[in-house]
Coordinates of C-alpha atoms and ligand atoms in Angstrom, one line a residue:
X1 CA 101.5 -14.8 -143.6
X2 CA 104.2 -15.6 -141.0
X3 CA 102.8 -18.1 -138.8
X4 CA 104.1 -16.1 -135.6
X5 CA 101.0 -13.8 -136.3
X6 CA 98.9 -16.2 -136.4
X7 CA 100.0 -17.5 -133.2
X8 CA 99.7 -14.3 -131.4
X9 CA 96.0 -13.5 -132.4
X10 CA 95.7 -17.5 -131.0
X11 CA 97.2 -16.0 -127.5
X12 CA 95.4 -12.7 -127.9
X13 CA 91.9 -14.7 -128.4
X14 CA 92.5 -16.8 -125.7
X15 CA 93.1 -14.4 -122.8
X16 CA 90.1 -12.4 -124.1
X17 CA 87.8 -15.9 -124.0
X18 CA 89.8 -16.1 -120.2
X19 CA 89.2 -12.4 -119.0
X20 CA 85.3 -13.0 -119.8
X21 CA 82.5 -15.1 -118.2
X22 CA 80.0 -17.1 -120.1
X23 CA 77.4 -15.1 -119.8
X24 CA 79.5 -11.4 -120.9
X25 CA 80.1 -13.4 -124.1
X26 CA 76.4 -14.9 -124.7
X27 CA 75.4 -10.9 -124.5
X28 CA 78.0 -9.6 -127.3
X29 CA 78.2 -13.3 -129.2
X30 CA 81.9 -14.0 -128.6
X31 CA 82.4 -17.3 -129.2
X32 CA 85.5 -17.8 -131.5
X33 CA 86.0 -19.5 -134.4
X34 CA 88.4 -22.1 -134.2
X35 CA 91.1 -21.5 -136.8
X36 CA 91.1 -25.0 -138.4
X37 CA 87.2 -23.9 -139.5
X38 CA 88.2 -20.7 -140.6
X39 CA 90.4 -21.9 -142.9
X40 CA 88.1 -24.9 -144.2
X41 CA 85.5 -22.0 -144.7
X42 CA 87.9 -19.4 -145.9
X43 CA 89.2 -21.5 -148.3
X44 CA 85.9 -22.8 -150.1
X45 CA 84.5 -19.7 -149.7
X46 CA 88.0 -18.1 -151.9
X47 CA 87.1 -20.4 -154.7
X48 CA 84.1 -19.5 -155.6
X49 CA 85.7 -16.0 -155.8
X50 CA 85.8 -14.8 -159.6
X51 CA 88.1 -11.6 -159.4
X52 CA 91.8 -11.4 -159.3
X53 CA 91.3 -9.5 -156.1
X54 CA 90.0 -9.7 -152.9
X55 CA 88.3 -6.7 -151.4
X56 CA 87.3 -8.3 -147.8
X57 CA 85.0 -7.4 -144.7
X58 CA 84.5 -9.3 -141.5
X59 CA 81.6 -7.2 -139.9
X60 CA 82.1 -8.8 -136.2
X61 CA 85.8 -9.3 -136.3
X62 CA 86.8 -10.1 -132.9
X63 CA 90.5 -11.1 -133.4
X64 CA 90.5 -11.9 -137.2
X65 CA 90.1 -15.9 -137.8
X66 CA 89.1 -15.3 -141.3
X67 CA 91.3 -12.7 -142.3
X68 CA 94.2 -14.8 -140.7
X69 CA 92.7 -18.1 -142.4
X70 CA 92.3 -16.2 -146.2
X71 CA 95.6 -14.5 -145.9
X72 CA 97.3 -18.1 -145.7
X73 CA 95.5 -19.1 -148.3
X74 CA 97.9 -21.0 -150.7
X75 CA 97.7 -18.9 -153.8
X76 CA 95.1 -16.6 -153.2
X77 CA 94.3 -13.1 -155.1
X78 CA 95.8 -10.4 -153.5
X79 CA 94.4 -8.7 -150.8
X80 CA 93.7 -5.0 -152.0
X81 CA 91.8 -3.8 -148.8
X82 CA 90.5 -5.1 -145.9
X83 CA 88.1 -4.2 -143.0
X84 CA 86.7 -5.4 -139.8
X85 CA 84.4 -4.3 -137.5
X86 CA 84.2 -4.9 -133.6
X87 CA 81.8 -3.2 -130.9
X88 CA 84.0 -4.3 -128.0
X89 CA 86.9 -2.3 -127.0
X90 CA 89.3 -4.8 -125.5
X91 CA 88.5 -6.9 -128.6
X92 CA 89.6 -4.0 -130.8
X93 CA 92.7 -3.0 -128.8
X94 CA 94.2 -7.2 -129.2
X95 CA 92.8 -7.0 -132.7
X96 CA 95.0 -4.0 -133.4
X97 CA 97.9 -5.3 -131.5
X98 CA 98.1 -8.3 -133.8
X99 CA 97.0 -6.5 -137.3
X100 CA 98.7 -3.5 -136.6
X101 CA 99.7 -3.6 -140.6
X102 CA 96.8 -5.6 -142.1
X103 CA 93.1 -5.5 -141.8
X104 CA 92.1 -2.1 -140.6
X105 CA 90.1 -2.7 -137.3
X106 CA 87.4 0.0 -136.7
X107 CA 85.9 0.1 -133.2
X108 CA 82.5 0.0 -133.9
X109 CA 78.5 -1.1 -133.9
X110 CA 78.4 -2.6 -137.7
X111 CA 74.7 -2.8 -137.7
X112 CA 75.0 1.6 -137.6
X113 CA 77.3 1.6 -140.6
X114 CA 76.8 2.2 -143.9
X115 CA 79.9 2.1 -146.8
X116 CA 80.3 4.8 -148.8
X117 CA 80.0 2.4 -151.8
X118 CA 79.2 -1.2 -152.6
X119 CA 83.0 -2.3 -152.1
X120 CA 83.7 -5.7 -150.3
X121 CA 83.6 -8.6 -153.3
X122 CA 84.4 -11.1 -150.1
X123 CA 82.6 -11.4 -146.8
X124 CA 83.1 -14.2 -144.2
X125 CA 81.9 -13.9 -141.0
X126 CA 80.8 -15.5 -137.8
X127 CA 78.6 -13.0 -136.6
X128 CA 77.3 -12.5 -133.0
X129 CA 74.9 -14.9 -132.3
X130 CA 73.4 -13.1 -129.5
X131 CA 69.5 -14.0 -128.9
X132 CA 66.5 -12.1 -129.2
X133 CA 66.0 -11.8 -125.7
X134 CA 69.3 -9.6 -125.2
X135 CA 68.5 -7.4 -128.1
X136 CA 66.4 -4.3 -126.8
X137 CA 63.0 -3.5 -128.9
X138 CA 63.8 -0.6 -130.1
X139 CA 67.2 -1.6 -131.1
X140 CA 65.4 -4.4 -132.8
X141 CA 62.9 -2.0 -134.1
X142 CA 65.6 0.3 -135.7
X143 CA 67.3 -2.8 -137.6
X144 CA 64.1 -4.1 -138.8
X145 CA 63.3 0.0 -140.7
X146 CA 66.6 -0.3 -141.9
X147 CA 66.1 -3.9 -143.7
X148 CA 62.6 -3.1 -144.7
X149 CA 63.4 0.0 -146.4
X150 CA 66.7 -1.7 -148.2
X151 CA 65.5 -5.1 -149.0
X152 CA 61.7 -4.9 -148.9
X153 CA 62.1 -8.0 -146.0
X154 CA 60.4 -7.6 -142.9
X155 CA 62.8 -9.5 -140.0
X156 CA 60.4 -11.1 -136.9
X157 CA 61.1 -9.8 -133.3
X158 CA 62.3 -13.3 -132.6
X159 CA 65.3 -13.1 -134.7
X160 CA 69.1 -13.8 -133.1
X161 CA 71.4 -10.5 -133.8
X162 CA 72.6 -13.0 -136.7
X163 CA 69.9 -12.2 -138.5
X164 CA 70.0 -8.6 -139.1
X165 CA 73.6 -9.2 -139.0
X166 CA 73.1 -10.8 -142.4
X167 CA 70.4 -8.7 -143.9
X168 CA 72.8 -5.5 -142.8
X169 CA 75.6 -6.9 -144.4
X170 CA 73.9 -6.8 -148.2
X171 CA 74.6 -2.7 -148.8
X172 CA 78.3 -3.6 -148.4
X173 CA 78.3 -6.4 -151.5
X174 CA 79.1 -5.3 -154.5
X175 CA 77.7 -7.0 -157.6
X176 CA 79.3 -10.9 -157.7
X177 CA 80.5 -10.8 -154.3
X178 CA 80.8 -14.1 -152.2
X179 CA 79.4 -14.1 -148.9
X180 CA 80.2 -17.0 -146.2
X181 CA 78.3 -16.9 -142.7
X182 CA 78.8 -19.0 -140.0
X183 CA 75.5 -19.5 -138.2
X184 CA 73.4 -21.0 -135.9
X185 CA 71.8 -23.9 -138.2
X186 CA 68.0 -23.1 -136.3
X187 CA 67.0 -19.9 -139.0
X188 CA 66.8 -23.0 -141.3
X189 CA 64.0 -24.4 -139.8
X190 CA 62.1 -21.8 -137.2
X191 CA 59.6 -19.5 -138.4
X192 CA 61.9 -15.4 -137.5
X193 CA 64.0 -17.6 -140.0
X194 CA 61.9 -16.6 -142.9
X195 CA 63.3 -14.1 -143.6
X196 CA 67.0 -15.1 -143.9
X197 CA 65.7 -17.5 -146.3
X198 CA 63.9 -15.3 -148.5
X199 CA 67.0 -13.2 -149.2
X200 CA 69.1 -16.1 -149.8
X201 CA 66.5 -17.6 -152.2
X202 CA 65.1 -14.2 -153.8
X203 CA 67.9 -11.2 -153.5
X204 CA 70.8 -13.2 -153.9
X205 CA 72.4 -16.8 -155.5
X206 CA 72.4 -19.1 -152.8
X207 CA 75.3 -21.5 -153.6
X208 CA 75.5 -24.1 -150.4
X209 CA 74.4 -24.8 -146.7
X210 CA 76.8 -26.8 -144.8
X211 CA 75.5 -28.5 -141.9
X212 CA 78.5 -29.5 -139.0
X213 CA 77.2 -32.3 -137.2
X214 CA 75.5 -31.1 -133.6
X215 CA 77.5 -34.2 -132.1
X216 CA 80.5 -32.8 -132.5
X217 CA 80.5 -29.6 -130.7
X218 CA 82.0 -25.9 -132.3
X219 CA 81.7 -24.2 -129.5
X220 CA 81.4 -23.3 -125.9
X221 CA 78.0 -22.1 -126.3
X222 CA 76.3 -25.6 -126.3
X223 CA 73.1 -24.5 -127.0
X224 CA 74.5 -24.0 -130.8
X225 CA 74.8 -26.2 -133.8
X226 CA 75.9 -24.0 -137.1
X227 CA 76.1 -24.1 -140.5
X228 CA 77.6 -22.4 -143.4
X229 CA 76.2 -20.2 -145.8
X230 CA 77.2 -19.4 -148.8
X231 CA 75.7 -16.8 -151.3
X232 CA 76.9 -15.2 -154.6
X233 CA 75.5 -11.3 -154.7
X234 CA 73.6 -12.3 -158.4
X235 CA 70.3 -12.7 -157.7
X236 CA 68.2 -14.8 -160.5
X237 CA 64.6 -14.9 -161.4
X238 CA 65.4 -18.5 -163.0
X239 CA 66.0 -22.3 -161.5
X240 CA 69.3 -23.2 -159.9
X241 CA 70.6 -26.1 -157.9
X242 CA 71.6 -25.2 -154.4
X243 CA 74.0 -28.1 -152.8
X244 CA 73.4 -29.0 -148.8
X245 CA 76.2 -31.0 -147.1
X246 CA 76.1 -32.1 -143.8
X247 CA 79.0 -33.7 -141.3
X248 CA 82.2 -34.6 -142.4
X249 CA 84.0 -31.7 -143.4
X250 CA 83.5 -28.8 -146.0
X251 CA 85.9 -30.4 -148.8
X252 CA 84.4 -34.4 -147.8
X253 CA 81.2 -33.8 -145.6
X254 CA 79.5 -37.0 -145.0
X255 CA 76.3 -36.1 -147.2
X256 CA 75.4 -34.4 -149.6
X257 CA 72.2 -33.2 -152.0
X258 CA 71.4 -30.7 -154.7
X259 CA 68.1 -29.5 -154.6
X260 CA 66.3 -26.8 -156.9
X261 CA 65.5 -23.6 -155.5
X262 CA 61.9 -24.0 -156.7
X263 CA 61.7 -26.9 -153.8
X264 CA 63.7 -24.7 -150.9
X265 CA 61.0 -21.7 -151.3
X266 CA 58.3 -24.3 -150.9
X267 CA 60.0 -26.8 -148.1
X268 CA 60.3 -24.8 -144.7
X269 CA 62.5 -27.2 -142.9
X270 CA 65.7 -27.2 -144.6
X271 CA 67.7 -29.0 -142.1
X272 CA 65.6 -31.8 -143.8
X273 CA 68.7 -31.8 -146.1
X274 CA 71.0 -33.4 -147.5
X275 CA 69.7 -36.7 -145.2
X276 CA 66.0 -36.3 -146.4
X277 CA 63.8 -35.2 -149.4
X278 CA 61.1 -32.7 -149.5
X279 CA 57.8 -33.6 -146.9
X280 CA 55.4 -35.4 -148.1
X281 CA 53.1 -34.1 -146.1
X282 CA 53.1 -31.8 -142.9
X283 CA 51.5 -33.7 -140.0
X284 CA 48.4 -32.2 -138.4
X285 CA 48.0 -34.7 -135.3
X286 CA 51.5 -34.1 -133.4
X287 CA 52.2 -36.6 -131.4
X288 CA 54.1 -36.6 -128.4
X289 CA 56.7 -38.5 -130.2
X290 CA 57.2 -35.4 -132.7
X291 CA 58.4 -33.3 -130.1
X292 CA 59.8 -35.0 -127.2
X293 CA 62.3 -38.6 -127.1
X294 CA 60.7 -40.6 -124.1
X295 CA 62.8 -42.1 -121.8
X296 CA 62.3 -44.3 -118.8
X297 CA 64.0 -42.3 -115.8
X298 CA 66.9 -44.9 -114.1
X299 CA 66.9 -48.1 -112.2
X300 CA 69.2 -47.7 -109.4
X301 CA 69.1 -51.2 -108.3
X302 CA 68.0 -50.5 -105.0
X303 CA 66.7 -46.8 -103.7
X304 CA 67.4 -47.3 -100.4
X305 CA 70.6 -47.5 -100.3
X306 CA 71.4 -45.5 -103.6
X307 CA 69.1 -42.6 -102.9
X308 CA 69.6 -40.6 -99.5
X309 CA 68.0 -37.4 -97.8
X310 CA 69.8 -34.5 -96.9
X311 CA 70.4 -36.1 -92.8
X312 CA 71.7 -39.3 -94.6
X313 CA 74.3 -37.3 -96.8
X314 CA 75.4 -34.8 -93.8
X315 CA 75.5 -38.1 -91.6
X316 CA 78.1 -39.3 -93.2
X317 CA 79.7 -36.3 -94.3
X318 CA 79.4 -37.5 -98.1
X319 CA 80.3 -34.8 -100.8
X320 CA 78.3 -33.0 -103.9
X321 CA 81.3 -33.7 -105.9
X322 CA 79.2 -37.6 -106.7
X323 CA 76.3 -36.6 -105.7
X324 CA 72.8 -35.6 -108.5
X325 CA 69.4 -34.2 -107.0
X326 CA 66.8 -36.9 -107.9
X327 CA 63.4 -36.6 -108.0
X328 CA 61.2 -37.9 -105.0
X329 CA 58.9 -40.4 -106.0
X330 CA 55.3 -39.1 -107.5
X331 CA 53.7 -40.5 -104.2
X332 CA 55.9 -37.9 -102.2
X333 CA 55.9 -35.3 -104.9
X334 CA 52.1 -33.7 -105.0
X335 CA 53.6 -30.6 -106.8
X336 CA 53.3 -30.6 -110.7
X337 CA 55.6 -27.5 -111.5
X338 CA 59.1 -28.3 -109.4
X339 CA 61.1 -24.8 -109.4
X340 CA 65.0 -25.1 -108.7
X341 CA 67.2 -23.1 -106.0
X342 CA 70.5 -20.8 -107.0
X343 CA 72.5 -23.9 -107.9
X344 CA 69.3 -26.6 -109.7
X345 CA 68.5 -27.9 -107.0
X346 CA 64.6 -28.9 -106.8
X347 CA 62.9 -26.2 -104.1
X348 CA 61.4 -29.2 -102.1
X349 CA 61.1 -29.8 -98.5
X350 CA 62.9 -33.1 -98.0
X351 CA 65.7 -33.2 -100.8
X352 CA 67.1 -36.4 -102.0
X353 CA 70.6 -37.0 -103.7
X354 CA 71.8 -40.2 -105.7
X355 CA 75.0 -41.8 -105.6
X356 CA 76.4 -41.1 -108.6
X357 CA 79.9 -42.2 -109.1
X358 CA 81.2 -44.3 -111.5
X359 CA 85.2 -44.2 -110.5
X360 CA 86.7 -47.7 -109.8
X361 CA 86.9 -48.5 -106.3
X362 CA 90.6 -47.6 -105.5
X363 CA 90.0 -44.4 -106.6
X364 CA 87.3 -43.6 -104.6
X365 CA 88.8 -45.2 -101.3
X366 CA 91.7 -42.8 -101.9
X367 CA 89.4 -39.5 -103.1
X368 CA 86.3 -40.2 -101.3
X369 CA 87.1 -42.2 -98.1
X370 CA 83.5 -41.4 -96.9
X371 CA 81.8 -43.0 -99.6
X372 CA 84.6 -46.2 -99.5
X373 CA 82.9 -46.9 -96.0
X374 CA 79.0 -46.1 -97.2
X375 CA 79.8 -48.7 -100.2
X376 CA 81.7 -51.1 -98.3
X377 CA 78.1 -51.3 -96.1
X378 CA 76.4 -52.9 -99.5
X379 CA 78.6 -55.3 -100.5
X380 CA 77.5 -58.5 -100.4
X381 CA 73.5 -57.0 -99.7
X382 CA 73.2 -54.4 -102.1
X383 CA 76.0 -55.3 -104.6
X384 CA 74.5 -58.9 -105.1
X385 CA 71.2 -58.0 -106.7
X386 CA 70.3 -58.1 -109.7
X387 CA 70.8 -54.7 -111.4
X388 CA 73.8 -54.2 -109.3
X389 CA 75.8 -57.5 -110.2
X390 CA 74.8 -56.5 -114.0
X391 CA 76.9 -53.5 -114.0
X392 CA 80.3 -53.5 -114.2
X393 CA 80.5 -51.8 -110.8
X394 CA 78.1 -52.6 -108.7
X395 CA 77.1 -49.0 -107.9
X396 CA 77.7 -47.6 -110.8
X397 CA 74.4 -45.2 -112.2
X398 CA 73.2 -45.1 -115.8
X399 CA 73.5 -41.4 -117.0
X400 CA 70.5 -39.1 -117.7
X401 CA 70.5 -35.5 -118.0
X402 CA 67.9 -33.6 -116.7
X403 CA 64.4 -33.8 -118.4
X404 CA 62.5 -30.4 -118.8
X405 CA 58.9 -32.2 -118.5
X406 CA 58.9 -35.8 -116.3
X407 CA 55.2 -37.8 -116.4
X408 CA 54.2 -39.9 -113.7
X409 CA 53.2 -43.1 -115.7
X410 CA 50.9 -44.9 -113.0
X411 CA 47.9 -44.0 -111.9
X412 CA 43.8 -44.3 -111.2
X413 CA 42.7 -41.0 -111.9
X414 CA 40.7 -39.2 -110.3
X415 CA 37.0 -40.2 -110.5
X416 CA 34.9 -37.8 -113.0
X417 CA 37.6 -38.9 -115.9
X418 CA 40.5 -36.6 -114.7
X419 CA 43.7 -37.9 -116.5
X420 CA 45.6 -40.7 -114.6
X421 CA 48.8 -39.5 -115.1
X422 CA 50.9 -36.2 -114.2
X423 CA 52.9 -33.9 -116.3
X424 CA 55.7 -32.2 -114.4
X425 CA 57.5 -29.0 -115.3
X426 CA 61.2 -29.6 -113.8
X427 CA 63.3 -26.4 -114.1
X428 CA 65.5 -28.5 -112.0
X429 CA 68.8 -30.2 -112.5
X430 CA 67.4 -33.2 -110.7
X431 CA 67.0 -36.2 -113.1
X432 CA 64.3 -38.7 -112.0
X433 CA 64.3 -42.8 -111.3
X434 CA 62.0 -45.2 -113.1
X435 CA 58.7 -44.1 -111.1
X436 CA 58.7 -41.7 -114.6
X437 CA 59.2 -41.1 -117.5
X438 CA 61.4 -38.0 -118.9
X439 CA 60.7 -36.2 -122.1
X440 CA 63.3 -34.7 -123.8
X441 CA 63.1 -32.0 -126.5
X442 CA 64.2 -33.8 -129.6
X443 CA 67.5 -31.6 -131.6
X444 CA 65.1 -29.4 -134.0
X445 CA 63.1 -28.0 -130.8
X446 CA 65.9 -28.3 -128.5
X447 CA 67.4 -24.8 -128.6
X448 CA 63.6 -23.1 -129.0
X449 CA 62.4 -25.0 -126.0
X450 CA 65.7 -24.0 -124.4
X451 CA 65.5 -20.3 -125.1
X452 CA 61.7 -19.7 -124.9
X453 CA 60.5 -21.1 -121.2
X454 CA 57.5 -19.9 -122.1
X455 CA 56.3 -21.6 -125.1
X456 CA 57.7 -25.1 -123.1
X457 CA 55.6 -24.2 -120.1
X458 CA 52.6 -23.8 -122.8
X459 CA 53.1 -27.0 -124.2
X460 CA 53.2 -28.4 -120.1
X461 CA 50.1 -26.9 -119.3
X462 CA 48.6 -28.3 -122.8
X463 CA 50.0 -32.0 -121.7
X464 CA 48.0 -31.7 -118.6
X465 CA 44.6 -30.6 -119.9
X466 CA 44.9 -33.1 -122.4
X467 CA 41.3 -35.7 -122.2
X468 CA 41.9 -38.8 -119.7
X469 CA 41.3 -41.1 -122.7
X470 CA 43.8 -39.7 -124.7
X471 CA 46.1 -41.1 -122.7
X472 CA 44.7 -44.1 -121.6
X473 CA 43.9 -45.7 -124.9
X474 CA 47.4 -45.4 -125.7
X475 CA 47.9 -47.0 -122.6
X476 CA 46.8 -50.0 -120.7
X477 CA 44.6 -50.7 -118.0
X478 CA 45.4 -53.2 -115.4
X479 CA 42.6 -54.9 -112.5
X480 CA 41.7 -52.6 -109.9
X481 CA 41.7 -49.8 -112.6
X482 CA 45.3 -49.1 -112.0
X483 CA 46.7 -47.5 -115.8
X484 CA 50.0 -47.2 -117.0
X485 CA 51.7 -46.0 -120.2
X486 CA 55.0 -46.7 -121.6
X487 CA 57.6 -44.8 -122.9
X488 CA 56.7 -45.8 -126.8
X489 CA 53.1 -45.9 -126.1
X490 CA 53.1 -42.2 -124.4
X491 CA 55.2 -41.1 -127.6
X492 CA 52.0 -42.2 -129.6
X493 CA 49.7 -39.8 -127.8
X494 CA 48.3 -37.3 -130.3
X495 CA 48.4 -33.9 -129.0
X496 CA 46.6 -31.5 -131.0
X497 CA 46.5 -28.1 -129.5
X498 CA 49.0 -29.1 -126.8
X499 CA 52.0 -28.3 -129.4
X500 CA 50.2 -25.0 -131.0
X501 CA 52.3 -22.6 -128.7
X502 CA 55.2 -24.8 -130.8
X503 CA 53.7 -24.6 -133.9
X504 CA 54.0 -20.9 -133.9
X505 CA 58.2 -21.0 -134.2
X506 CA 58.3 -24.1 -136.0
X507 CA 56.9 -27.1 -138.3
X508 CA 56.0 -30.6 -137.4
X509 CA 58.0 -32.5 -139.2
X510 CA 56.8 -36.0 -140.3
X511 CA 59.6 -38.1 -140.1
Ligands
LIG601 C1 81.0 -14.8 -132.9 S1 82.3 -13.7 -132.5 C2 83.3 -13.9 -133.9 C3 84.6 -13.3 -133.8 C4 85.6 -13.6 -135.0 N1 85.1 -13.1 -136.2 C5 85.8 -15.1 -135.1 O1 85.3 -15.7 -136.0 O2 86.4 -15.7 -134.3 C6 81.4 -12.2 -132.8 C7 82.2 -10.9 -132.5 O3 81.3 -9.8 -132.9 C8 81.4 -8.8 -131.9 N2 80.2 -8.0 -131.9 C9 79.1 -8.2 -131.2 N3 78.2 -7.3 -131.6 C10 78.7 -6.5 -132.5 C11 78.3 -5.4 -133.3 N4 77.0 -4.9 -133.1 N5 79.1 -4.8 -134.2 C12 80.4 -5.3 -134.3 N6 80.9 -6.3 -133.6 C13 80.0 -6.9 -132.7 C14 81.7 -9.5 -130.6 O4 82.3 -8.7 -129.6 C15 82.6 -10.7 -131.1 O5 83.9 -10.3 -131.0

């Protein structure tokens, strides 16, 4: 392949990502694969390819990565045909500006075709990974007939397009073909998942999962973290080994297990692998610590003079550009569900705003002359206590992202046992100081509880009718009645019932 094509699918690709917002993109799946992964992916996926000819479909083709990555494939079969299908327009018009001799692009829905015969030996594709709530029912419902009557699979309502993507895909395969999906690594572990699994485990020769590390971000869509599929159309009745990878890269990932297909079919959570074995057992007493890391919310150093009302900041003319919503203290906050305005901020009557900028000072006397003056006010007051002198500058703010769910961690309690402490439903941007505590979703609920505001405001109302003692004797109890619970001991609380709306899309994982 002359590299000048390449190139010009790159430019192509990158005014289409221009020309469309976020939220265009989330609704058809665009996010593109970067070519570095294609050819990692492309290239694994090549070897495993017995046939001195490659007979290759990318159902969701957008500009080509894969074909691009196979066809510079060092040494590769020959390319006898080559198809790709894309549902948006503009996508097909750049895809058949660059390709205009090579895959053939056809302009439409793949999930509504059907080949005339089972032709494609190689398939690689990052399909859309558009979310359940985008997909309308009946467009579901038709996708679901189609799979049941095909592969005898039912697919749940709560499946990403991905899903069916895959399941769709099968009628193309002809017998030994080698399949590579790009995915969102969540169908390995939530219940709609189920059904991905069982065709990887019973219709076809699952070969290897590999895991990218969440840390290190794919794509755009941040919400994601993917994985790689890989399946050989040769389904067995009998034992295999399936390999899972994780990190790293595809040729030297950073870990790496075999494990029989007899344990996948009987182990839900397969992100468990490569780092973990098979469960031992499947907790029924969730803690809090199962679902949520708890945090202490930040020590400013001083409030006063770090924390400001909305007079204070138009006082002094200071700017949003350093400036995060922060929660008022639970004394001044008797709300327990805190709704957010166009842009995050809380909906509260008197909004408050931290100082949150950590440039040295020269930069901010230059940028932010304003703030140069309200800083030069602490120095020598402000800048000499104790947190403040700590830091390496003195106004500097420890970073938190918002927390979905915030508990006030002091408290009497109301008399007639009513629980001392408050959970708070934030749907905010404002993070919260050290008057609470902030629970975040830990990774394997993070996207679910991202995507599903209703099964998180379940498990809020659940924290909240949850029996006084419950908390408390995880807790402590200080004179005058006064209780308190820390960030490790509040991860201890046992929530049983609290996490069931949870429990419905996914395990609890012990460990
Ligand atoms: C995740 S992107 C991947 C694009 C390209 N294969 C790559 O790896 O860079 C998915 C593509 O599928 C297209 N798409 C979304 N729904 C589709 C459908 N039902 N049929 C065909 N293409 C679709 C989107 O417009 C988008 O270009």
């Amino acid at each position: 392949m002359s590299n000048a094509i390449e190139q010009k699918r790159r430019i192509e690709q990158k005014l289409l990502d221009k020309a469309r917002d976020t939220e265009y993109r989330r609704r058809l799946g665009q996010f593109a694969t970067p070519f570095e992964m294609a050819q990692e992916i492309a290239a694994y996926s090549v070897s495993l390819l017995n046939s001195q000819q490659i007979r290759f479909l990318e159902p969701a083709v957008g500009t080509g990565a894969f074909y691009s990555a196979v066809l510079a494939l060092e040494g590769r079969p020959e390319i006898t045909e080559a198809l790709g299908f894309e549902i948006d327009d503009e996508v097909v018009h750049a895809a058949r500006r660059i390709w205009d001799n090579g895959i053939k692009i056809i302009n439409a829905d793949f999930t509504r075709e059907t080949p005339d015969s089972k032709q494609i030996n190689l398939l690689i594709s990052n399909p859309p990974y558009v979310r359940h709530h985008y997909l309308a029912t009946d467009e579901k419902m038709r996708m679901q007939r189609i799979i049941e009557s095909t592969l005898g699979i039912h697919v749940s309502g709560l499946s990403g397009l991905y899903c069916y993507f895959m399941l769709l895909a099968h009628k193309w395969l002809d017998a030994n073909a080698v399949s590579a999906w790009l995915v969102p690594s969540e169908f390995m572990d939530v219940n709609y998942g189920a059904a991905v699994k069982r065709y990887l485990l019973d219709k076809v020769r699952l070969v290897r999962i590999h895991r990218y590390d969440p840390a290190k971000l794919m794509f755009d869509d941040a919400l994601v973290s993917s994985a790689v599929v890989w399946f050989v159309n040769e389904p067995t009745a009998e034992d295999y080994p399936v390999e899972f990878t994780f990190g790293g890269t595809i040729e030297n990932p950073d870990q790496h297990k075999t494990l029989q297909r007899s344990l996948l079919s009987v182990e839900r959570k397969w992100t468990r692998f490569p780092e973990h074995d098979t469960r031992q057992l499947i907790s029924s007493q969730p803690k809090i610590k199962d679902v949520f890391e708890v945090k202490r919310g930040i020590a400013t150093g001083d409030n006063s003079f770090f924390i400001l009302d909305k007079n204070k900041v138009d006082a002094l003319g200071l700017k949003h550009d350093y400036l995060t919503p922060i929660i008022p203290s639970p004394r001044h906050l008797d709300v327990t569900e805190l709704f957010a305005d166009e842009s995050g901020n809380p909906k509260i009557e008197s909004p408050l705003y931290l100082i949150d900028c950590n440039l040295p000072e020269h930069l901010i006397k230059t940028l932010y002359p304003e703030l140069f003056d309200y800083l030069q006010s602490g120095i020598g007051s402000v800048s000499n206590r104790y947190l403040c002198k700590a830091k390496r500058c003195w106004y500097q703010q420890e970073q938190r992202k918002p927390a979905p769910i915030l508990c006030t961690y002091m408290g009497r309690g109301a008399k007639g046992g009513a629980a001392p402490f408050r959970f708070i439903l934030n749907h905010s941007r404002a993070i919260a100081t050290n008057s609470y505590l902030m629970l975040y979703p830990k990774e394997a609920y993070r996207l679910t509880l991202a995507t599903n505001p209703s099964i998180l405001k379940n498990i809020w109302t659940g924290l909240n009718n949850l029996p006084a003692e419950h908390l408390v004797s995880e807790g402590r109890v200080y004179g005058g009645g006064l209780k308190k619970i820390e960030p490790k001991e509040l991860g201890e609380v046992v929530c049983t019932g609290s996490f069931e709306p949870l429990s419905l899309e996914l395990d609890f994982a012990a460990g």
